Coordinates of C-alpha atoms in Angstrom, one line a residue:
M55 CA 130.9 101.3 101.2
T56 CA 127.5 100.5 99.6
I57 CA 127.1 101.1 95.9
N58 CA 123.6 102.4 95.1
Y59 CA 121.8 103.3 92.0
D60 CA 123.2 106.8 91.9
Y61 CA 126.7 105.5 91.3
Y62 CA 125.6 103.5 88.3
R63 CA 123.5 106.5 87.0
I64 CA 126.7 108.7 87.3
F65 CA 128.7 105.9 85.5
Y66 CA 126.2 105.8 82.7
V67 CA 126.3 109.6 82.2
V68 CA 130.1 109.7 82.4
A69 CA 130.4 106.9 79.8
Q70 CA 128.1 108.8 77.5
C71 CA 129.8 112.2 77.9
R72 CA 133.3 110.7 77.9
S73 CA 134.2 113.5 80.3
F74 CA 133.9 114.0 84.1
T75 CA 133.4 117.7 83.6
R76 CA 130.6 117.4 81.0
A77 CA 129.0 114.7 83.1
A78 CA 129.1 117.0 86.1
E79 CA 127.3 119.7 84.0
V80 CA 124.6 117.2 82.9
L81 CA 124.1 115.9 86.4
K82 CA 124.2 119.5 87.9
N83 CA 127.0 118.4 90.2
N84 CA 130.6 119.3 90.6
Q85 CA 133.5 117.5 88.8
P86 CA 135.5 116.5 91.9
N87 CA 132.4 114.8 93.4
I88 CA 131.8 112.9 90.1
T89 CA 135.4 111.8 90.0
R90 CA 135.3 110.6 93.6
C91 CA 132.1 108.6 93.0
M92 CA 133.7 106.8 90.0
K93 CA 136.9 106.0 92.0
N94 CA 134.7 104.6 94.7
L95 CA 132.8 102.4 92.2
E96 CA 136.1 101.1 90.7
Q97 CA 137.4 100.4 94.2
E98 CA 134.2 98.5 95.1
L99 CA 134.2 96.5 91.9
G100 CA 137.9 95.8 92.1
C101 CA 138.7 96.9 88.5
K102 CA 139.4 100.0 86.4
L103 CA 136.4 101.2 84.4
F104 CA 138.0 104.2 82.6
H105 CA 141.2 105.0 80.7
R106 CA 142.1 108.6 81.7
S107 CA 144.1 110.8 79.4
N108 CA 144.5 114.4 78.4
R109 CA 142.1 113.9 75.6
G110 CA 139.4 112.7 77.9
I111 CA 138.3 109.3 79.1
S112 CA 137.3 106.0 77.5
L113 CA 135.9 102.7 78.8
T114 CA 138.2 99.8 79.7
P115 CA 137.0 96.3 78.5
E116 CA 135.5 95.9 82.0
G117 CA 133.8 99.3 81.8
Q118 CA 132.3 98.4 78.4
R119 CA 130.8 95.2 79.8
L120 CA 129.4 97.1 82.8
Y121 CA 128.1 99.9 80.5
R122 CA 126.0 97.4 78.4
R123 CA 124.3 96.2 81.5
V124 CA 123.9 99.6 83.2
A125 CA 122.7 101.3 80.0
A126 CA 119.9 98.7 79.6
A127 CA 118.7 99.2 83.2
V128 CA 119.0 103.0 83.2
E129 CA 117.2 103.4 79.8
E130 CA 114.4 101.0 80.9
L131 CA 113.9 103.1 84.1
Q132 CA 113.9 106.3 82.1
L133 CA 111.2 104.8 79.8
G134 CA 109.2 103.8 82.8
E135 CA 109.4 107.2 84.3
E136 CA 108.3 108.8 81.0
E137 CA 105.3 106.4 80.8
I138 CA 104.3 107.4 84.3
R139 CA 104.6 111.1 83.5
Q140 CA 102.5 110.6 80.3
D141 CA 99.9 108.6 82.2
G142 CA 99.6 111.4 84.7
S143 CA 99.0 113.9 81.9
L144 CA 96.7 111.5 80.0
E145 CA 98.7 112.0 76.8
S146 CA 99.3 108.3 76.6
G147 CA 99.1 105.2 78.9
S148 CA 96.7 102.3 78.8
L149 CA 93.6 101.0 80.5
S150 CA 92.4 97.4 80.6
I151 CA 88.6 96.9 81.2
S152 CA 86.7 93.7 81.7
A153 CA 83.0 94.0 80.7
S154 CA 80.0 91.8 80.4
E155 CA 78.1 92.1 77.1
A156 CA 75.0 93.7 78.7
A157 CA 77.3 96.3 80.4
L158 CA 79.2 96.9 77.2
H159 CA 76.1 97.6 75.1
M160 CA 74.0 99.4 77.7
I161 CA 76.5 101.8 79.2
L162 CA 80.2 101.3 78.5
L163 CA 80.4 101.9 74.7
D164 CA 78.9 105.4 74.9
K165 CA 81.2 106.3 77.9
L166 CA 84.3 104.9 76.1
S167 CA 83.4 106.9 73.0
A168 CA 83.3 110.1 75.0
F169 CA 86.6 109.2 76.8
R170 CA 88.3 108.4 73.5
V171 CA 87.4 111.8 72.1
E172 CA 88.8 113.6 75.1
Y173 CA 91.9 111.4 75.6
P174 CA 92.8 109.9 72.3
G175 CA 96.3 109.1 73.4
V176 CA 95.2 106.5 76.0
H177 CA 95.3 102.9 74.7
L178 CA 92.1 101.0 75.6
R179 CA 91.9 97.2 76.0
I180 CA 88.4 95.8 76.4
T181 CA 87.8 92.2 77.2
N182 CA 84.2 90.8 76.8
E183 CA 83.6 88.2 79.5
T184 CA 81.1 86.6 81.8
T185 CA 80.8 88.2 85.2
P186 CA 82.8 85.5 87.1
Q187 CA 85.6 85.7 84.5
A188 CA 85.7 89.5 84.8
I189 CA 85.9 89.3 88.6
E190 CA 88.7 86.8 88.3
R191 CA 90.7 89.0 85.9
L192 CA 90.3 91.9 88.3
R193 CA 91.5 89.9 91.3
N194 CA 94.5 88.7 89.3
G195 CA 95.4 92.3 88.3
E196 CA 94.8 91.6 84.6
S197 CA 92.3 94.4 84.3
D198 CA 92.1 97.9 85.9
F199 CA 88.4 97.5 86.7
A200 CA 85.3 95.6 85.6
V201 CA 81.8 96.8 84.4
I202 CA 79.5 93.8 84.8
T203 CA 76.0 92.5 85.5
A204 CA 74.8 92.1 89.1
P205 CA 77.9 90.6 90.7
Q206 CA 77.6 89.0 94.2
L207 CA 80.8 90.1 95.9
T208 CA 82.3 88.5 99.0
D209 CA 85.9 89.9 98.6
R210 CA 86.3 93.0 100.9
T211 CA 89.0 94.5 98.7
L212 CA 86.5 94.8 95.8
Q213 CA 84.2 97.8 95.8
Q214 CA 81.0 97.8 93.8
T215 CA 79.3 100.9 92.4
E216 CA 75.8 100.5 90.9
L217 CA 75.5 102.3 87.5
L218 CA 72.0 101.5 86.3
R219 CA 69.2 99.1 86.6
F220 CA 67.5 97.3 83.7
R221 CA 64.9 94.6 83.1
E222 CA 65.0 91.7 80.6
V223 CA 62.0 90.3 78.8
P224 CA 61.3 87.0 77.2
V225 CA 61.3 87.2 73.4
C226 CA 60.5 84.8 70.6
G227 CA 60.5 84.6 66.9
P228 CA 57.6 84.0 64.5
A229 CA 57.8 80.2 65.2
Y230 CA 56.4 80.7 68.7
S231 CA 54.5 83.9 68.3
E232 CA 51.3 82.4 69.6
I233 CA 52.6 82.6 73.2
A234 CA 53.1 86.3 72.8
S235 CA 49.4 86.9 72.2
R236 CA 48.5 86.3 75.9
R237 CA 49.8 86.7 79.4
C238 CA 51.4 83.4 80.5
T239 CA 52.5 81.9 83.7
M240 CA 56.1 80.7 84.4
A241 CA 54.8 77.1 84.2
E242 CA 53.5 77.7 80.7
L243 CA 56.8 79.4 79.6
A244 CA 58.8 76.5 80.9
R245 CA 57.1 74.1 78.5
Y246 CA 58.7 76.0 75.6
P247 CA 62.4 75.5 74.6
L248 CA 64.6 78.1 76.3
V249 CA 67.7 79.8 75.0
C250 CA 70.3 81.1 77.6
I251 CA 74.0 81.6 78.0
G252 CA 76.0 78.9 79.8
Q253 CA 75.9 77.7 83.4
D254 CA 79.2 79.5 84.4
T255 CA 77.5 82.9 84.0
S256 CA 75.6 85.2 86.4
T257 CA 72.8 85.3 83.9
Y258 CA 72.2 81.5 84.1
A259 CA 72.3 81.7 87.9
F260 CA 69.9 84.6 87.9
Y261 CA 67.3 82.8 85.8
Q262 CA 67.7 79.6 87.7
R263 CA 66.8 81.4 90.9
F264 CA 63.9 83.2 89.2
F265 CA 62.3 80.0 87.8
T266 CA 62.9 78.1 91.1
S267 CA 61.3 80.9 93.1
H268 CA 58.1 80.2 91.2
G269 CA 58.3 76.4 91.7
V270 CA 59.3 75.8 88.1
P271 CA 62.5 74.0 87.0
F272 CA 64.9 76.0 84.8
R273 CA 65.8 73.8 81.8
V274 CA 67.9 75.3 79.0
D275 CA 67.4 73.6 75.6
V276 CA 69.8 75.7 73.6
E277 CA 73.0 77.1 75.3
A278 CA 74.6 80.2 73.8
A279 CA 78.2 81.1 74.3
T280 CA 77.6 84.8 74.4
M281 CA 74.6 87.1 74.9
D282 CA 74.9 88.4 71.4
Q283 CA 74.1 84.9 70.1
I284 CA 70.7 84.8 71.8
L285 CA 68.7 87.0 69.4
P286 CA 69.8 85.3 66.2
M287 CA 68.9 81.9 67.8
V288 CA 65.5 83.2 68.8
E289 CA 64.9 84.8 65.4
H290 CA 65.6 81.4 63.8
G291 CA 63.1 79.6 66.0
L292 CA 65.4 77.8 68.3
G293 CA 63.5 78.9 71.4
I294 CA 62.5 81.7 73.7
G295 CA 65.3 83.8 75.2
F296 CA 65.6 86.7 77.7
Y297 CA 67.2 89.9 76.6
P298 CA 67.5 93.5 77.9
E299 CA 64.2 95.3 77.1
K300 CA 66.0 98.4 76.0
L301 CA 68.2 96.6 73.5
V302 CA 65.5 94.4 72.0
A303 CA 62.8 97.1 71.7
P304 CA 63.7 98.1 68.1
K305 CA 63.3 94.5 66.8
I306 CA 60.0 94.2 68.7
A307 CA 58.8 97.5 67.2
R308 CA 59.6 96.3 63.7
G309 CA 57.8 93.0 64.2
E310 CA 60.9 90.9 63.9
L311 CA 60.6 89.5 67.4
F312 CA 57.7 89.3 69.9
C313 CA 57.7 90.0 73.6
V314 CA 56.1 87.3 75.8
P315 CA 54.0 88.9 78.6
L316 CA 54.5 87.2 81.9
E317 CA 52.2 87.2 84.9
Q318 CA 55.4 87.3 87.0
P319 CA 57.7 90.0 85.5
V320 CA 61.4 89.3 85.5
P321 CA 63.1 91.1 88.4
E322 CA 65.3 94.1 87.7
R323 CA 69.0 93.5 87.3
A324 CA 71.9 95.9 87.9
I325 CA 75.1 96.9 86.1
S326 CA 77.9 97.8 88.4
L327 CA 81.5 99.1 88.2
V328 CA 83.8 96.9 90.3
E329 CA 87.3 98.1 91.5
D330 CA 90.1 96.5 93.5
M331 CA 90.5 99.0 96.3
S332 CA 93.9 97.4 97.3
R333 CA 95.4 98.9 94.2
P334 CA 96.0 102.6 93.5
R335 CA 94.1 104.3 90.7
S336 CA 96.0 105.8 87.9
T337 CA 95.1 109.2 86.5
A338 CA 93.5 107.5 83.5
M339 CA 91.4 105.3 85.8
K340 CA 90.2 108.3 87.7
A341 CA 89.2 110.1 84.6
I342 CA 87.2 107.3 83.0
R343 CA 85.7 106.4 86.4
E344 CA 84.4 109.9 86.7
M345 CA 82.9 109.6 83.2
I346 CA 81.2 106.3 83.9
C347 CA 80.0 107.1 87.4
G348 CA 79.5 110.8 87.2
K349 CA 81.6 111.3 90.3
G350 CA 85.2 110.9 91.6

């Protein structure tokens, strides 16, 4: 005879009800079948699990030890089942999203705000990372999906959906405002100190290719840890930095920063949603994906 989960579930209910009859009612089964299952369990384990009397049943010392283990397992399974049901109804559950800074500011924050209004019970965990870091988290199963800048994907299990295209512009503070008064070449721009995020980012690789394609070496004088650090560094005269045109436009309009016109405009970049297609989508993932992409 093979003891399966059903025997332990019945044992759990019988121990709680302290009656085979009441346990049969809870389990929507018949009392003789419940009694037979418990006799089979005792026979298989080689010990008595219940004291039987006219006043009902109680657990033997062996039954008490088994009950502690079984109760922990059954209650954990019940909790898991409840979480899955709630996830399916979007009353609770959780989502983990890896996002680059450009993606976070240009598209994701507005979408998350709308999602939060509609599904306030879903817990959101947002990690702000470089594109390579976000891809790695996705591959390792540490995030449900990633919204990142221009990934170059080689993994066939990862699916990329482009969300929007944007352009970055070189900007400077008052200390270098003279370069913003004329259209300049890449060679001229390269003579000024440059601010950029680190070498382990897709942004650094993008500008390295851009400068090299025009026969100009890409030399970063001030390395920022995050994109959000670039504008304060530029404002304080540390150099010239590239920043999404849409996000920096208000500072340019107020005269706090200056756009440097280039003879060779910076190519457009893309923000994409990346998913691991080897993993199933939860109900919450499907809902937020539809909000972000505008489709299922």
